Amino acid sequence: GQQVMQIPQYQHVQEGEDFTTYCNSSTTLSNIQWYKQRPGGHPVFLIQLVKSGEVKKQKRLTFQFGEAKKNSSLHITATQTTDVGTYFCAGNTGGFKTIFGAGTRLFVKA
Amino acid sequence: EADIYQTPRYLVIGTGKKITLECSQTMGHDKMYWYQQDPGMELHLIHYSYGVNSTEKGDLSSESTVSRIRTEHFPLTLESARPSHTSQYLCASRGGGSGANVLTFGAGSRLTVL
């Protein structure tokens, strides 16, 4: 079945350092979304990418969708303590099911 | 703010009890989902629904059952809870239009079975 792999599992950074998480799908995706889950909270939608090679930015966050629509990345520039949480990618192949990656847990040391 | 509500938020029960986790959304979304998530871990899809009277099992085998009698309501039931059912259960819905693929999650129900 469809699988979405996400690395790294954990990332510890010093405040001000950059952070990147990567997502790879075993099949071509029609779209990919990114969600953030704060400790003790629930996933909250950040962004959706639909087009091959698409790049979107939200302040310090940059999202990319690969040319083959099978991989994606989230890059945070100059992390802050408010960035702490788990970042999930989630992919659709056109059906009703959304398959989540395992998530990357970000720890930021002040 | 998300318009999807889950109750109870926290539940501690004994083995063998029957429980129902409630999920309601006021957005008129057709598609609803239940995910199971252990603390800090990945989300596993256990049930989903395309609309009223439609339910499907997800990718992770679960002893729970669901029903969808009304669009806004998607309860999950465990007939006989066991310690292995201890987890967080997240309900989500998905609408149409430009946000057709975006999942809106409830706050979750954290279940502990003793």
PDB file of C-alpha atoms in Angstrom:
ATOM      1  CA  GLY A   1       0.000   0.000   0.000  1.00  0.00           C
ATOM      2  CA  GLN A   2       0.890   3.647  -0.146  1.00  0.00           C
ATOM      3  CA  GLN A   3       3.596   4.704   2.290  1.00  0.00           C
ATOM      4  CA  VAL A   4       4.902   8.101   3.279  1.00  0.00           C
ATOM      5  CA  MET A   5       8.331   8.121   4.886  1.00  0.00           C
ATOM      6  CA  GLN A   6       9.524  11.108   6.885  1.00  0.00           C
ATOM      7  CA  ILE A   7      12.990  11.896   8.245  1.00  0.00           C
ATOM      8  CA  PRO A   8      14.510  12.653  10.620  1.00  0.00           C
ATOM      9  CA  GLN A   9      12.438  11.268  13.471  1.00  0.00           C
ATOM     10  CA  TYR A  10      13.851  13.813  15.918  1.00  0.00           C
ATOM     11  CA  GLN A  11      15.860  17.005  15.583  1.00  0.00           C
ATOM     12  CA  HIS A  12      17.434  19.020  18.371  1.00  0.00           C
ATOM     13  CA  VAL A  13      18.531  22.547  17.431  1.00  0.00           C
ATOM     14  CA  GLN A  14      19.794  25.632  19.160  1.00  0.00           C
ATOM     15  CA  GLU A  15      17.479  28.595  18.848  1.00  0.00           C
ATOM     16  CA  GLY A  16      18.430  30.502  15.709  1.00  0.00           C
ATOM     17  CA  GLU A  17      19.601  27.429  13.789  1.00  0.00           C
ATOM     18  CA  ASP A  18      17.800  26.181  10.706  1.00  0.00           C
ATOM     19  CA  PHE A  19      15.730  22.986  10.537  1.00  0.00           C
ATOM     20  CA  THR A  20      14.602  20.769   7.655  1.00  0.00           C
ATOM     21  CA  THR A  21      12.346  17.726   7.531  1.00  0.00           C
ATOM     22  CA  TYR A  22      11.951  15.526   4.461  1.00  0.00           C
ATOM     23  CA  CYS A  23       9.063  13.460   3.218  1.00  0.00           C
ATOM     24  CA  ASN A  24       9.105  10.698   0.569  1.00  0.00           C
ATOM     25  CA  SER A  25       6.189   8.802  -0.882  1.00  0.00           C
ATOM     26  CA  SER A  26       6.277   5.359  -2.467  1.00  0.00           C
ATOM     27  CA  THR A  27       3.727   6.561  -5.046  1.00  0.00           C
ATOM     28  CA  THR A  28       3.044   9.775  -6.944  1.00  0.00           C
ATOM     29  CA  LEU A  29       0.919  12.150  -4.924  1.00  0.00           C
ATOM     30  CA  SER A  30      -1.842  14.407  -6.172  1.00  0.00           C
ATOM     31  CA  ASN A  31      -1.089  16.801  -3.327  1.00  0.00           C
ATOM     32  CA  ILE A  32       0.764  16.991  -0.046  1.00  0.00           C
ATOM     33  CA  GLN A  33      -0.068  18.826   3.139  1.00  0.00           C
ATOM     34  CA  TRP A  34       1.961  19.776   6.170  1.00  0.00           C
ATOM     35  CA  TYR A  35       0.610  19.854   9.705  1.00  0.00           C
ATOM     36  CA  LYS A  36       2.083  20.962  13.023  1.00  0.00           C
ATOM     37  CA  GLN A  37       1.218  19.350  16.336  1.00  0.00           C
ATOM     38  CA  ARG A  38       2.252  21.145  19.498  1.00  0.00           C
ATOM     39  CA  PRO A  39       3.043  18.950  22.535  1.00  0.00           C
ATOM     40  CA  GLY A  40      -0.241  17.748  23.993  1.00  0.00           C
ATOM     41  CA  GLY A  41      -2.204  19.204  21.103  1.00  0.00           C
ATOM     42  CA  HIS A  42      -3.729  18.074  17.848  1.00  0.00           C
ATOM     43  CA  PRO A  43      -2.438  18.439  14.281  1.00  0.00           C
ATOM     44  CA  VAL A  44      -3.095  21.833  12.731  1.00  0.00           C
ATOM     45  CA  PHE A  45      -2.958  22.426   8.992  1.00  0.00           C
ATOM     46  CA  LEU A  46      -0.071  24.572   7.763  1.00  0.00           C
ATOM     47  CA  ILE A  47      -0.085  24.407   3.977  1.00  0.00           C
ATOM     48  CA  GLN A  48      -0.943  22.352   0.905  1.00  0.00           C
ATOM     49  CA  LEU A  49       1.200  21.870  -2.204  1.00  0.00           C
ATOM     50  CA  VAL A  50      -0.378  20.678  -5.419  1.00  0.00           C
ATOM     51  CA  LYS A  51       1.851  21.498  -8.386  1.00  0.00           C
ATOM     52  CA  SER A  52       5.038  19.756  -9.424  1.00  0.00           C
ATOM     53  CA  GLY A  53       8.067  21.758  -8.233  1.00  0.00           C
ATOM     54  CA  GLU A  54       5.907  24.111  -6.187  1.00  0.00           C
ATOM     55  CA  VAL A  55       7.536  26.262  -3.514  1.00  0.00           C
ATOM     56  CA  LYS A  56       5.550  28.174  -0.902  1.00  0.00           C
ATOM     57  CA  LYS A  57       6.658  30.357   1.959  1.00  0.00           C
ATOM     58  CA  GLN A  58       5.059  31.308   5.241  1.00  0.00           C
ATOM     59  CA  LYS A  59       7.313  33.782   7.046  1.00  0.00           C
ATOM     60  CA  ARG A  60      10.299  31.642   8.160  1.00  0.00           C
ATOM     61  CA  LEU A  61       8.848  28.400   6.757  1.00  0.00           C
ATOM     62  CA  THR A  62       9.570  27.227   3.205  1.00  0.00           C
ATOM     63  CA  PHE A  63       7.737  24.264   1.700  1.00  0.00           C
ATOM     64  CA  GLN A  64       8.743  22.430  -1.465  1.00  0.00           C
ATOM     65  CA  PHE A  65       7.059  19.765  -3.581  1.00  0.00           C
ATOM     66  CA  GLY A  66       9.324  17.683  -5.788  1.00  0.00           C
ATOM     67  CA  GLU A  67       9.200  17.612  -9.561  1.00  0.00           C
ATOM     68  CA  ALA A  68       8.016  14.006  -9.557  1.00  0.00           C
ATOM     69  CA  LYS A  69       5.427  14.774  -6.866  1.00  0.00           C
ATOM     70  CA  LYS A  70       6.834  12.029  -4.657  1.00  0.00           C
ATOM     71  CA  ASN A  71       8.812  14.077  -2.167  1.00  0.00           C
ATOM     72  CA  SER A  72       8.516  17.243  -0.169  1.00  0.00           C
ATOM     73  CA  SER A  73      10.412  19.256   2.407  1.00  0.00           C
ATOM     74  CA  LEU A  74       9.787  21.819   5.100  1.00  0.00           C
ATOM     75  CA  HIS A  75      12.576  24.206   6.015  1.00  0.00           C
ATOM     76  CA  ILE A  76      12.468  26.579   8.982  1.00  0.00           C
ATOM     77  CA  THR A  77      14.950  29.433   9.011  1.00  0.00           C
ATOM     78  CA  ALA A  78      16.252  30.690  12.355  1.00  0.00           C
ATOM     79  CA  THR A  79      14.157  28.504  14.620  1.00  0.00           C
ATOM     80  CA  GLN A  80      12.401  29.943  17.642  1.00  0.00           C
ATOM     81  CA  THR A  81      11.118  28.223  20.771  1.00  0.00           C
ATOM     82  CA  THR A  82       7.599  28.643  19.426  1.00  0.00           C
ATOM     83  CA  ASP A  83       8.515  26.259  16.579  1.00  0.00           C
ATOM     84  CA  VAL A  84       8.673  23.326  19.008  1.00  0.00           C
ATOM     85  CA  GLY A  85       6.365  20.463  18.062  1.00  0.00           C
ATOM     86  CA  THR A  86       5.969  17.612  15.631  1.00  0.00           C
ATOM     87  CA  TYR A  87       5.730  18.345  11.923  1.00  0.00           C
ATOM     88  CA  PHE A  88       3.799  15.862   9.793  1.00  0.00           C
ATOM     89  CA  CYS A  89       3.578  15.590   6.054  1.00  0.00           C
ATOM     90  CA  ALA A  90       0.437  13.972   4.677  1.00  0.00           C
ATOM     91  CA  GLY A  91      -0.257  12.830   1.157  1.00  0.00           C
ATOM     92  CA  ASN A  92      -3.230  12.073  -1.040  1.00  0.00           C
ATOM     93  CA  THR A  93      -3.280  10.054  -4.234  1.00  0.00           C
ATOM     94  CA  GLY A  94      -6.672  11.329  -5.285  1.00  0.00           C
ATOM     95  CA  GLY A  95      -8.803   9.145  -3.051  1.00  0.00           C
ATOM     96  CA  PHE A  96     -10.441   9.784   0.255  1.00  0.00           C
ATOM     97  CA  LYS A  97      -7.610   8.622   2.472  1.00  0.00           C
ATOM     98  CA  THR A  98      -4.876  10.907   3.729  1.00  0.00           C
ATOM     99  CA  ILE A  99      -1.711   9.030   4.687  1.00  0.00           C
ATOM    100  CA  PHE A 100       0.560  10.654   7.246  1.00  0.00           C
ATOM    101  CA  GLY A 101       4.301  10.407   7.603  1.00  0.00           C
ATOM    102  CA  ALA A 102       5.643   9.404  11.009  1.00  0.00           C
ATOM    103  CA  GLY A 103       6.442  13.031  11.837  1.00  0.00           C
ATOM    104  CA  THR A 104       9.590  14.888  12.835  1.00  0.00           C
ATOM    105  CA  ARG A 105       9.727  16.084  16.396  1.00  0.00           C
ATOM    106  CA  LEU A 106      11.548  19.392  16.724  1.00  0.00           C
ATOM    107  CA  PHE A 107      13.200  20.431  19.968  1.00  0.00           C
ATOM    108  CA  VAL A 108      14.540  23.988  20.245  1.00  0.00           C
ATOM    109  CA  LYS A 109      16.954  24.933  22.979  1.00  0.00           C
ATOM    110  CA  ALA A 110      16.918  28.593  24.000  1.00  0.00           C
TER     111      ALA A 110
ATOM    112  CA  GLU B   1     -11.088  28.090  14.871  1.00  0.00           C
ATOM    113  CA  ALA B   2     -11.931  24.456  14.106  1.00  0.00           C
ATOM    114  CA  ASP B   3     -15.572  23.491  14.376  1.00  0.00           C
ATOM    115  CA  ILE B   4     -15.059  19.873  15.264  1.00  0.00           C
ATOM    116  CA  TYR B   5     -15.660  18.688  18.781  1.00  0.00           C
ATOM    117  CA  GLN B   6     -14.639  15.570  20.611  1.00  0.00           C
ATOM    118  CA  THR B   7     -15.855  14.296  23.950  1.00  0.00           C
ATOM    119  CA  PRO B   8     -14.675  13.213  26.377  1.00  0.00           C
ATOM    120  CA  ARG B   9     -11.237  14.845  26.263  1.00  0.00           C
ATOM    121  CA  TYR B  10      -9.903  12.452  28.866  1.00  0.00           C
ATOM    122  CA  LEU B  11     -11.273   9.079  29.978  1.00  0.00           C
ATOM    123  CA  VAL B  12      -9.921   6.509  32.444  1.00  0.00           C
ATOM    124  CA  ILE B  13     -11.850   3.264  32.571  1.00  0.00           C
ATOM    125  CA  GLY B  14     -11.473  -0.331  33.633  1.00  0.00           C
ATOM    126  CA  THR B  15     -10.931  -3.326  31.403  1.00  0.00           C
ATOM    127  CA  GLY B  16     -14.075  -4.757  29.842  1.00  0.00           C
ATOM    128  CA  LYS B  17     -16.083  -1.533  29.834  1.00  0.00           C
ATOM    129  CA  LYS B  18     -17.918  -0.324  26.766  1.00  0.00           C
ATOM    130  CA  ILE B  19     -17.086   3.201  25.687  1.00  0.00           C
ATOM    131  CA  THR B  20     -18.152   5.600  22.980  1.00  0.00           C
ATOM    132  CA  LEU B  21     -16.027   8.529  21.866  1.00  0.00           C
ATOM    133  CA  GLU B  22     -18.102  11.299  20.385  1.00  0.00           C
ATOM    134  CA  CYS B  23     -17.148  13.449  17.404  1.00  0.00           C
ATOM    135  CA  SER B  24     -19.276  16.208  15.908  1.00  0.00           C
ATOM    136  CA  GLN B  25     -18.573  18.811  13.269  1.00  0.00           C
ATOM    137  CA  THR B  26     -20.625  21.821  12.251  1.00  0.00           C
ATOM    138  CA  MET B  27     -18.966  22.429   8.875  1.00  0.00           C
ATOM    139  CA  GLY B  28     -21.211  20.120   6.855  1.00  0.00           C
ATOM    140  CA  HIS B  29     -18.221  18.030   5.764  1.00  0.00           C
ATOM    141  CA  ASP B  30     -19.021  14.713   4.101  1.00  0.00           C
ATOM    142  CA  LYS B  31     -15.743  12.953   4.872  1.00  0.00           C
ATOM    143  CA  MET B  32     -14.801  12.114   8.423  1.00  0.00           C
ATOM    144  CA  TYR B  33     -11.920  10.153   9.879  1.00  0.00           C
ATOM    145  CA  TRP B  34     -10.665   8.552  13.081  1.00  0.00           C
ATOM    146  CA  TYR B  35      -6.932   8.377  13.718  1.00  0.00           C
ATOM    147  CA  GLN B  36      -5.195   6.648  16.601  1.00  0.00           C
ATOM    148  CA  GLN B  37      -2.012   8.208  17.932  1.00  0.00           C
ATOM    149  CA  ASP B  38       0.259   7.155  20.772  1.00  0.00           C
ATOM    150  CA  PRO B  39       2.019  10.120  22.456  1.00  0.00           C
ATOM    151  CA  GLY B  40       4.570  11.693  20.148  1.00  0.00           C
ATOM    152  CA  MET B  41       4.080   9.030  17.526  1.00  0.00           C
ATOM    153  CA  GLU B  42       2.574   8.778  14.054  1.00  0.00           C
ATOM    154  CA  LEU B  43      -1.117   8.916  13.219  1.00  0.00           C
ATOM    155  CA  HIS B  44      -2.775   5.684  12.147  1.00  0.00           C
ATOM    156  CA  LEU B  45      -6.044   5.774  10.207  1.00  0.00           C
ATOM    157  CA  ILE B  46      -8.517   3.359  11.807  1.00  0.00           C
ATOM    158  CA  HIS B  47     -11.867   4.366  10.281  1.00  0.00           C
ATOM    159  CA  TYR B  48     -13.268   6.757   7.717  1.00  0.00           C
ATOM    160  CA  SER B  49     -16.569   7.700   6.188  1.00  0.00           C
ATOM    161  CA  TYR B  50     -17.530   9.185   2.818  1.00  0.00           C
ATOM    162  CA  GLY B  51     -20.909  10.311   4.072  1.00  0.00           C
ATOM    163  CA  VAL B  52     -24.071   9.196   5.793  1.00  0.00           C
ATOM    164  CA  ASN B  53     -24.388   5.402   6.081  1.00  0.00           C
ATOM    165  CA  SER B  54     -20.884   4.822   4.694  1.00  0.00           C
ATOM    166  CA  THR B  55     -18.023   3.587   6.869  1.00  0.00           C
ATOM    167  CA  GLU B  56     -14.736   1.945   5.974  1.00  0.00           C
ATOM    168  CA  LYS B  57     -11.886   0.426   7.933  1.00  0.00           C
ATOM    169  CA  GLY B  58      -8.567   2.218   7.763  1.00  0.00           C
ATOM    170  CA  ASP B  59      -5.034   0.953   7.437  1.00  0.00           C
ATOM    171  CA  LEU B  60      -4.570   0.009  11.078  1.00  0.00           C
ATOM    172  CA  SER B  61      -6.675  -2.870  12.321  1.00  0.00           C
ATOM    173  CA  SER B  62      -8.854  -1.761  15.187  1.00  0.00           C
ATOM    174  CA  GLU B  63     -11.369  -3.518  17.418  1.00  0.00           C
ATOM    175  CA  SER B  64     -13.458  -0.365  17.480  1.00  0.00           C
ATOM    176  CA  THR B  65     -16.547   0.278  15.366  1.00  0.00           C
ATOM    177  CA  VAL B  66     -18.036   3.479  13.969  1.00  0.00           C
ATOM    178  CA  SER B  67     -21.362   4.669  12.671  1.00  0.00           C
ATOM    179  CA  ARG B  68     -22.478   7.588  10.492  1.00  0.00           C
ATOM    180  CA  ILE B  69     -26.185   8.132  10.830  1.00  0.00           C
ATOM    181  CA  ARG B  70     -25.968  11.919  10.548  1.00  0.00           C
ATOM    182  CA  THR B  71     -23.536  14.021   8.540  1.00  0.00           C
ATOM    183  CA  GLU B  72     -22.297  15.904  11.563  1.00  0.00           C
ATOM    184  CA  HIS B  73     -21.816  12.946  13.912  1.00  0.00           C
ATOM    185  CA  PHE B  74     -19.214  10.138  13.726  1.00  0.00           C
ATOM    186  CA  PRO B  75     -18.950   8.251  17.027  1.00  0.00           C
ATOM    187  CA  LEU B  76     -16.406   5.521  17.740  1.00  0.00           C
ATOM    188  CA  THR B  77     -17.288   2.613  20.031  1.00  0.00           C
ATOM    189  CA  LEU B  78     -15.208   0.036  21.863  1.00  0.00           C
ATOM    190  CA  GLU B  79     -17.421  -2.827  23.081  1.00  0.00           C
ATOM    191  CA  SER B  80     -14.901  -4.149  25.598  1.00  0.00           C
ATOM    192  CA  ALA B  81     -11.944  -1.924  26.370  1.00  0.00           C
ATOM    193  CA  ARG B  82      -8.508  -3.403  27.048  1.00  0.00           C
ATOM    194  CA  PRO B  83      -5.217  -1.836  28.188  1.00  0.00           C
ATOM    195  CA  SER B  84      -3.920  -2.164  24.608  1.00  0.00           C
ATOM    196  CA  HIS B  85      -6.579   0.389  23.601  1.00  0.00           C
ATOM    197  CA  THR B  86      -4.871   3.065  25.686  1.00  0.00           C
ATOM    198  CA  SER B  87      -4.076   5.852  23.233  1.00  0.00           C
ATOM    199  CA  GLN B  88      -5.212   9.188  21.889  1.00  0.00           C
ATOM    200  CA  TYR B  89      -8.046   9.103  19.361  1.00  0.00           C
ATOM    201  CA  LEU B  90      -8.261  12.001  16.927  1.00  0.00           C
ATOM    202  CA  CYS B  91     -11.331  12.743  14.854  1.00  0.00           C
ATOM    203  CA  ALA B  92     -11.015  14.791  11.666  1.00  0.00           C
ATOM    204  CA  SER B  93     -13.202  15.990   8.832  1.00  0.00           C
ATOM    205  CA  ARG B  94     -12.592  17.116   5.290  1.00  0.00           C
ATOM    206  CA  GLY B  95     -14.703  19.375   3.152  1.00  0.00           C
ATOM    207  CA  GLY B  96     -14.895  20.371  -0.477  1.00  0.00           C
ATOM    208  CA  GLY B  97     -13.910  23.293  -2.647  1.00  0.00           C
ATOM    209  CA  SER B  98     -10.448  24.819  -2.416  1.00  0.00           C
ATOM    210  CA  GLY B  99      -9.866  23.113   0.935  1.00  0.00           C
ATOM    211  CA  ALA B 100     -10.977  19.703  -0.277  1.00  0.00           C
ATOM    212  CA  ASN B 101      -7.921  17.849   0.965  1.00  0.00           C
ATOM    213  CA  VAL B 102      -7.372  19.705   4.199  1.00  0.00           C
ATOM    214  CA  LEU B 103      -8.122  17.839   7.406  1.00  0.00           C
ATOM    215  CA  THR B 104      -9.538  19.693  10.387  1.00  0.00           C
ATOM    216  CA  PHE B 105      -8.865  17.853  13.624  1.00  0.00           C
ATOM    217  CA  GLY B 106     -10.694  17.822  16.897  1.00  0.00           C
ATOM    218  CA  ALA B 107      -8.781  18.237  20.143  1.00  0.00           C
ATOM    219  CA  GLY B 108      -8.650  14.476  20.669  1.00  0.00           C
ATOM    220  CA  SER B 109      -9.861  11.979  23.250  1.00  0.00           C
ATOM    221  CA  ARG B 110      -7.153  10.567  25.452  1.00  0.00           C
ATOM    222  CA  LEU B 111      -8.184   7.087  26.627  1.00  0.00           C
ATOM    223  CA  THR B 112      -6.547   5.130  29.431  1.00  0.00           C
ATOM    224  CA  VAL B 113      -7.715   1.584  30.120  1.00  0.00           C
ATOM    225  CA  LEU B 114      -6.610   0.117  33.430  1.00  0.00           C
TER     226      LEU B 114
END
